[in-house]
Tab-separated table of C-alpha atoms and ligand atoms in Angstrom:
chain	number	residue	atom	x	y	z
A	1	MET	CA	0.317	-0.066	0.113
A	2	ARG	CA	1.095	3.678	-0.987
A	3	HIS	CA	0.768	6.757	0.271
A	4	LEU	CA	0.875	10.613	-0.938
A	5	ILE	CA	2.485	12.690	1.383
A	6	THR	CA	5.543	14.218	-0.252
A	7	ILE	CA	6.839	14.656	-3.318
A	8	ALA	CA	10.064	12.341	-2.417
A	9	ASP	CA	7.802	9.395	-2.106
A	10	LEU	CA	7.819	9.401	-6.216
A	11	ASP	CA	10.512	7.931	-8.410
A	12	VAL	CA	10.047	9.362	-11.881
A	13	GLN	CA	8.684	7.043	-13.452
A	14	GLU	CA	5.890	7.010	-10.794
A	15	ILE	CA	5.018	10.607	-11.905
A	16	MET	CA	5.120	10.087	-15.447
A	17	GLU	CA	2.264	6.961	-14.931
A	18	ILE	CA	-0.030	9.289	-12.645
A	19	PHE	CA	0.390	11.625	-15.543
A	20	THR	CA	-0.535	8.985	-18.395
A	21	ILE	CA	-3.036	7.852	-16.377
A	22	THR	CA	-4.608	11.617	-16.062
A	23	THR	CA	-4.312	12.600	-20.099
A	24	ARG	CA	-6.637	9.032	-20.438
A	25	LEU	CA	-8.866	9.952	-17.545
A	26	LYS	CA	-8.677	13.612	-19.301
A	27	THR	CA	-8.807	12.438	-22.932
A	28	GLU	CA	-12.285	10.687	-22.193
A	29	TYR	CA	-13.572	12.954	-20.089
A	30	ARG	CA	-13.208	15.528	-22.301
A	31	GLN	CA	-15.220	12.874	-24.822
A	32	GLY	CA	-18.187	12.820	-22.144
A	33	ILE	CA	-16.895	9.417	-20.852
A	34	ARG	CA	-16.309	8.654	-17.032
A	35	ALA	CA	-15.298	5.200	-16.485
A	36	PRO	CA	-16.484	3.865	-13.176
A	37	LEU	CA	-12.934	2.662	-12.288
A	38	LEU	CA	-13.510	3.524	-8.409
A	39	ALA	CA	-17.170	2.006	-8.470
A	40	GLY	CA	-17.688	1.422	-4.170
A	41	ARG	CA	-14.823	2.920	-3.157
A	42	VAL	CA	-15.110	5.825	-0.244
A	43	MET	CA	-13.076	8.577	0.772
A	44	ALA	CA	-12.915	10.284	3.620
A	45	LEU	CA	-11.119	14.314	3.621
A	46	LEU	CA	-10.265	16.075	5.976
A	47	PHE	CA	-9.380	19.944	6.099
A	48	GLU	CA	-7.922	21.247	9.239
A	49	LYS	CA	-7.397	24.959	6.782
A	50	GLN	CA	-9.477	26.670	4.218
A	51	SER	CA	-10.037	24.847	0.827
A	52	LEU	CA	-11.476	24.877	-2.595
A	53	ARG	CA	-9.445	23.502	-5.048
A	54	THR	CA	-8.559	20.256	-3.509
A	55	ARG	CA	-11.821	19.509	-1.995
A	56	VAL	CA	-14.239	20.342	-5.212
A	57	SER	CA	-11.321	18.665	-7.278
A	58	PHE	CA	-10.987	15.659	-5.212
A	59	GLU	CA	-14.634	14.944	-4.860
A	60	ALA	CA	-15.758	15.256	-8.640
A	61	GLY	CA	-13.193	13.212	-8.945
A	62	MET	CA	-14.576	10.657	-7.155
A	63	ALA	CA	-17.587	10.799	-8.117
A	64	HIS	CA	-16.605	11.087	-12.008
A	65	LEU	CA	-14.835	7.584	-11.213
A	66	GLY	CA	-18.154	5.894	-9.548
A	67	GLY	CA	-16.904	6.563	-5.912
A	68	SER	CA	-18.289	8.808	-2.964
A	69	SER	CA	-16.805	10.639	-0.838
A	70	MET	CA	-17.507	12.454	2.838
A	71	MET	CA	-16.085	15.865	4.063
A	72	LEU	CA	-14.965	14.481	7.818
A	73	GLY	CA	-16.263	17.736	9.702
A	74	SER	CA	-14.745	19.200	13.487
A	75	ASP	CA	-18.082	16.752	14.586
A	76	THR	CA	-15.234	14.111	14.420
A	77	GLY	CA	-13.540	15.790	16.287
A	78	PHE	CA	-10.034	14.822	15.054
A	79	GLY	CA	-6.824	16.062	17.722
A	80	LYS	CA	-9.661	15.966	20.782
A	81	ARG	CA	-11.340	13.542	20.822
A	82	GLU	CA	-8.933	10.653	20.915
A	83	SER	CA	-5.298	9.883	19.465
A	84	THR	CA	-4.502	10.693	16.307
A	85	ALA	CA	-3.351	7.028	16.193
A	86	ASP	CA	-6.246	5.762	17.252
A	87	PHE	CA	-8.368	8.250	14.574
A	88	ALA	CA	-6.374	6.624	11.835
A	89	ARG	CA	-6.970	3.106	12.688
A	90	VAL	CA	-10.856	2.948	12.646
A	91	LEU	CA	-11.337	5.621	9.876
A	92	SER	CA	-8.879	3.809	7.536
A	93	VAL	CA	-10.956	0.495	7.928
A	94	MET	CA	-14.046	2.181	6.406
A	95	VAL	CA	-12.839	3.570	3.624
A	96	ASP	CA	-10.520	3.383	0.651
A	97	VAL	CA	-8.514	6.419	0.603
A	98	ILE	CA	-8.133	9.794	3.460
A	99	VAL	CA	-7.231	13.210	1.496
A	100	LEU	CA	-5.494	15.556	4.887
A	101	ARG	CA	-5.040	18.724	4.801
A	102	SER	CA	-3.306	19.207	8.447
A	103	LYS	CA	-1.678	22.378	9.803
A	104	MET	CA	0.999	20.403	10.960
A	105	HIS	CA	3.046	17.769	8.258
A	106	GLN	CA	3.671	15.740	11.083
A	107	THR	CA	-0.160	14.890	11.305
A	108	VAL	CA	-0.398	13.502	7.438
A	109	VAL	CA	2.743	11.640	8.448
A	110	ASP	CA	0.924	9.848	11.947
A	111	VAL	CA	-2.046	9.145	10.186
A	112	ALA	CA	-0.333	7.524	7.500
A	113	ARG	CA	1.791	5.915	9.873
A	114	HIS	CA	-1.374	4.234	11.968
A	115	SER	CA	-3.729	3.766	8.246
A	116	SER	CA	-4.435	0.746	6.781
A	117	CYS	CA	-5.404	2.677	3.004
A	118	PRO	CA	-3.593	5.008	1.125
A	119	VAL	CA	-3.289	8.459	2.911
A	120	ILE	CA	-3.599	11.801	0.141
A	121	ASN	CA	-1.662	14.833	1.801
A	122	GLY	CA	-3.786	18.003	0.748
A	123	LEU	CA	-1.819	20.014	2.134
A	124	THR	CA	0.478	21.009	5.351
A	125	ASP	CA	3.073	23.498	6.245
A	126	ALA	CA	5.572	21.929	4.601
A	127	PHE	CA	4.260	20.303	1.288
A	128	HIS	CA	1.779	20.605	-1.192
A	129	PRO	CA	2.009	17.517	-3.358
A	130	CYS	CA	-1.219	17.013	-4.761
A	131	GLN	CA	-0.622	20.737	-6.682
A	132	VAL	CA	2.938	19.983	-8.154
A	133	LEU	CA	1.631	17.352	-9.899
A	134	ALA	CA	-0.710	18.848	-11.306
A	135	ASP	CA	1.205	21.925	-11.643
A	136	LEU	CA	4.462	19.936	-13.935
A	137	TYR	CA	1.381	18.719	-15.320
A	138	THR	CA	0.377	22.437	-16.538
A	139	LEU	CA	3.771	23.068	-17.704
A	140	GLN	CA	3.921	20.313	-19.795
A	141	GLU	CA	0.556	20.505	-21.542
A	142	HIS	CA	2.007	23.821	-22.930
A	143	ILE	CA	5.538	23.755	-23.646
A	144	GLY	CA	5.679	19.372	-24.244
A	145	SER	CA	8.862	18.252	-22.985
A	146	LEU	CA	9.822	19.036	-19.389
A	147	ARG	CA	13.191	17.974	-19.131
A	148	GLY	CA	15.911	21.235	-19.208
A	149	SER	CA	12.789	23.730	-19.390
A	150	LYS	CA	13.074	26.466	-16.847
A	151	LEU	CA	10.507	27.560	-14.038
A	152	ALA	CA	11.088	30.529	-12.026
A	153	TRP	CA	9.479	31.031	-8.520
A	154	ILE	CA	9.674	34.463	-7.428
A	155	GLY	CA	8.544	35.324	-3.892
A	156	ASP	CA	7.925	33.149	-0.544
A	157	CYS	CA	9.896	29.202	-0.303
A	158	ASN	CA	6.730	27.737	1.097
A	159	ASN	CA	4.885	24.409	1.017
A	160	VAL	CA	4.373	24.533	-2.664
A	161	ALA	CA	7.583	26.221	-3.286
A	162	ARG	CA	9.214	23.206	-1.546
A	163	SER	CA	6.976	20.741	-3.079
A	164	LEU	CA	7.723	22.323	-6.476
A	165	ALA	CA	11.595	22.110	-5.902
A	166	LEU	CA	11.253	18.394	-5.059
A	167	ALA	CA	9.315	17.765	-8.682
A	168	CYS	CA	11.429	19.687	-10.680
A	169	GLY	CA	14.519	17.618	-9.689
A	170	LYS	CA	13.017	14.714	-10.165
A	171	LEU	CA	11.114	15.541	-13.838
A	172	GLY	CA	14.827	17.966	-14.609
A	173	VAL	CA	13.166	21.331	-14.339
A	174	ARG	CA	15.660	23.884	-13.788
A	175	MET	CA	14.584	26.276	-10.835
A	176	ALA	CA	15.171	29.242	-10.356
A	177	VAL	CA	14.547	31.244	-7.489
A	178	ALA	CA	14.637	34.626	-5.771
A	179	SER	CA	13.404	35.514	-2.618
A	180	PRO	CA	14.044	37.874	0.221
A	181	PRO	CA	17.192	36.340	2.057
A	182	ASP	CA	15.418	35.372	4.853
A	183	TYR	CA	12.272	34.181	3.002
A	184	ARG	CA	14.361	31.580	0.700
A	185	PHE	CA	14.437	27.450	1.140
A	186	THR	CA	16.323	26.782	4.687
A	187	HIS	CA	19.566	24.762	4.998
A	188	ALA	CA	17.792	21.844	6.547
A	189	PHE	CA	15.533	21.285	3.368
A	190	LEU	CA	18.705	22.251	1.329
A	191	ALA	CA	20.153	19.324	2.832
A	192	GLU	CA	16.554	17.526	2.342
A	193	LEU	CA	16.439	18.283	-2.106
A	194	ASN	CA	20.173	17.389	-1.857
A	195	ARG	CA	19.044	13.532	-0.747
A	196	SER	CA	16.347	13.481	-2.472
A	197	VAL	CA	16.558	14.783	-5.306
A	198	PRO	CA	20.617	15.355	-5.900
A	199	GLU	CA	20.145	16.102	-9.703
A	200	LEU	CA	18.027	19.143	-8.786
A	201	ASP	CA	19.226	22.533	-11.314
A	202	LEU	CA	18.603	25.138	-8.530
A	203	THR	CA	19.798	28.970	-8.495
A	204	MET	CA	18.547	31.321	-5.934
A	205	THR	CA	18.989	35.051	-5.922
A	206	GLU	CA	17.121	37.874	-4.939
A	207	ASP	CA	17.051	39.508	-7.746
A	208	PRO	CA	13.314	38.594	-9.348
A	209	GLN	CA	14.646	39.255	-13.626
A	210	GLU	CA	17.338	37.382	-12.993
A	211	ALA	CA	15.206	34.341	-12.036
A	212	VAL	CA	12.887	35.040	-15.018
A	213	PHE	CA	15.813	34.974	-17.706
A	214	ASP	CA	14.851	31.839	-20.054
A	215	ALA	CA	11.899	30.688	-17.938
A	216	SER	CA	8.927	28.739	-19.536
A	217	ALA	CA	6.987	29.600	-16.478
A	218	VAL	CA	6.652	32.696	-13.206
A	219	TYR	CA	5.111	31.187	-10.678
A	220	THR	CA	4.179	32.955	-7.660
A	221	ASP	CA	2.571	32.303	-4.149
A	222	VAL	CA	0.700	34.341	-1.691
A	223	TRP	CA	3.670	36.423	0.388
A	224	ALA	CA	1.747	34.879	3.853
A	225	SER	CA	0.596	31.226	3.789
A	226	MET	CA	-2.024	30.161	6.224
A	227	GLY	CA	-1.394	29.807	8.937
A	228	GLN	CA	0.900	32.934	8.729
A	229	GLU	CA	-1.828	35.652	9.053
A	230	SER	CA	0.137	37.893	12.074
A	231	GLU	CA	3.010	37.833	9.314
A	232	ARG	CA	0.815	39.356	6.427
A	233	GLU	CA	1.983	43.475	6.901
A	234	GLN	CA	5.764	42.293	7.701
A	235	ARG	CA	5.832	40.282	4.684
A	236	GLN	CA	4.330	42.389	2.377
A	237	ARG	CA	7.076	44.895	3.304
A	238	ASP	CA	9.727	42.486	2.475
A	239	PHE	CA	8.199	41.187	-0.468
A	240	ALA	CA	7.077	44.572	-1.959
A	241	ASP	CA	9.908	43.700	-4.474
A	242	TYR	CA	8.520	40.335	-5.741
A	243	GLN	CA	5.288	41.729	-7.125
A	244	ILE	CA	5.184	39.618	-11.052
A	245	ASN	CA	3.837	42.562	-12.713
A	246	LYS	CA	3.820	43.330	-16.478
A	247	ASP	CA	7.535	45.151	-16.351
A	248	LEU	CA	9.167	41.664	-14.371
A	249	MET	CA	6.685	39.637	-16.787
A	250	ALA	CA	8.690	41.803	-19.892
A	251	SER	CA	11.664	40.177	-18.699
A	252	ALA	CA	10.972	36.856	-18.979
A	253	PRO	CA	11.126	35.035	-23.208
A	254	GLU	CA	8.076	36.135	-24.969
A	255	ASP	CA	5.748	32.859	-24.410
A	256	ALA	CA	6.811	32.314	-20.880
A	257	ILE	CA	3.736	31.166	-18.910
A	258	PHE	CA	2.377	32.930	-15.362
A	259	MET	CA	1.562	30.585	-13.057
A	260	HIS	CA	0.184	30.305	-9.092
A	261	CYS	CA	-1.455	27.443	-6.619
A	262	LEU	CA	-4.765	30.384	-5.986
A	263	PRO	CA	-5.728	32.045	-3.755
A	264	ALA	CA	-4.104	35.039	-5.522
A	265	ARG	CA	-4.175	38.092	-2.807
A	266	ARG	CA	-4.363	40.945	-6.285
A	267	GLY	CA	-2.723	44.174	-6.349
A	268	GLU	CA	-0.020	41.920	-3.572
A	269	GLU	CA	2.032	39.224	-5.222
A	270	VAL	CA	0.608	39.815	-8.852
A	271	THR	CA	-1.749	42.283	-11.233
A	272	ASP	CA	-4.199	42.064	-12.592
A	273	GLU	CA	-3.327	42.701	-15.746
A	274	VAL	CA	-0.945	39.504	-15.191
A	275	ILE	CA	-2.983	36.781	-13.738
A	276	ASP	CA	-5.615	38.360	-16.350
A	277	GLY	CA	-3.797	38.951	-19.036
A	278	PRO	CA	-2.510	36.162	-22.437
A	279	HIS	CA	0.550	34.627	-20.543
A	280	SER	CA	-1.715	33.406	-17.472
A	281	VAL	CA	-2.511	29.888	-17.009
A	282	VAL	CA	-4.529	29.440	-13.700
A	283	VAL	CA	-7.840	28.529	-13.974
A	284	ALA	CA	-6.411	25.326	-16.789
A	285	GLN	CA	-3.982	25.013	-14.193
A	286	ALA	CA	-6.401	24.966	-11.033
A	287	GLY	CA	-8.752	22.327	-13.076
A	288	ASN	CA	-6.270	19.691	-13.707
A	289	ARG	CA	-6.319	19.380	-9.721
A	290	MET	CA	-8.896	17.349	-10.609
A	291	HIS	CA	-7.492	15.479	-13.510
A	292	VAL	CA	-4.486	14.723	-12.014
A	293	GLN	CA	-5.654	14.064	-8.640
A	294	LYS	CA	-7.880	11.523	-10.879
A	295	GLY	CA	-4.764	9.736	-12.107
A	296	ILE	CA	-3.649	10.015	-8.180
A	297	LEU	CA	-6.503	8.042	-6.933
A	298	VAL	CA	-6.355	5.547	-9.951
A	299	TRP	CA	-2.876	5.103	-9.661
A	300	LEU	CA	-3.182	4.411	-5.691
A	301	LEU	CA	-6.167	1.962	-5.529
A	302	CYS	CA	-6.248	0.324	-8.629
B	1	CP	N1	-4.530	25.894	-4.440
B	1	CP	C1	-5.060	24.983	-3.724
B	1	CP	O1	-4.774	24.104	-2.953
B	1	CP	O2	-6.352	25.543	-3.089
B	1	CP	P1	-7.459	25.531	-1.803
B	1	CP	O3	-6.297	26.203	-0.976
B	1	CP	O4	-8.727	26.258	-2.123
B	1	CP	O5	-7.299	23.836	-1.712
B	2	NVA	N1	1.165	28.443	0.594
B	2	NVA	C1	-0.442	28.874	0.326
B	2	NVA	C2	-1.294	27.462	-0.806
B	2	NVA	C3	-2.564	27.570	-0.753
B	2	NVA	C4	-2.753	26.627	-1.933
B	2	NVA	C5	-0.685	28.270	1.932
B	2	NVA	O1	-0.292	27.154	2.334
B	2	NVA	O2	-1.812	29.191	2.038
């Protein structure tokens, strides 16, 4: 039995298998075919933080595949009524797969350790693997071949950036990161990258213009992630020079795409002009969450 806790759990062949299943399901979906590959299977979703995309894309995807899903609320008492281990042991004998969004990464790790069914990380403070699989699938759709291409990450080296670094390493995508010095990848995470993806071609700079040079994709995320709301004003000051606007996009190649995991804070990390502009693929990128997660579910459960 497999879990999807971080991209480090997957090798490149497995990522390509998920992408192949995704392409088949996405093509069939567009033809009006919804093969009930997961008929009778049940998915439990448990979210300690807000979500639109992750929750809806998993629920819709499971419905397309003939399975059912249940969103567990605070009435289950997760983290309060019984131990996490007991919760995971019991839940996993009743459902076939668990999607968990937790405040602390360790919670997903603990649930997976005690679960008898696959557990999928739906975002933690440390990683967001489902997001970045959809991101690299989207990039591949736009540029054809990922190997040797370059993704520029502008902003906070957060959960999405960390997962992207792992995925870029696995798939041969060069990554250029532009962030203020205090918001770079930590030494501990750089050591983890070195262990998991020694082949990653990573450059780090304080200069967004330098990072976007030669990039196939320019990617950003909010400056203050969920759980960092109290740091928002400080971060607005610290990231003021890291906005993706028309001027910065002009330094990128003419055919570079703009990516954002969403939700966005328009006027902060990105201007309306860019996110609504011709380079932006953010809606297709969000839509691919559903297609790729269907691929993940079929890969894990079939
Ligand atoms: N990108 C993403 O995970 O969105 P949600 O927080 O809405 O799920
Ligand atoms: N970095 C953001 C991603 C949201 C999908 C957060 O954790 O809030």
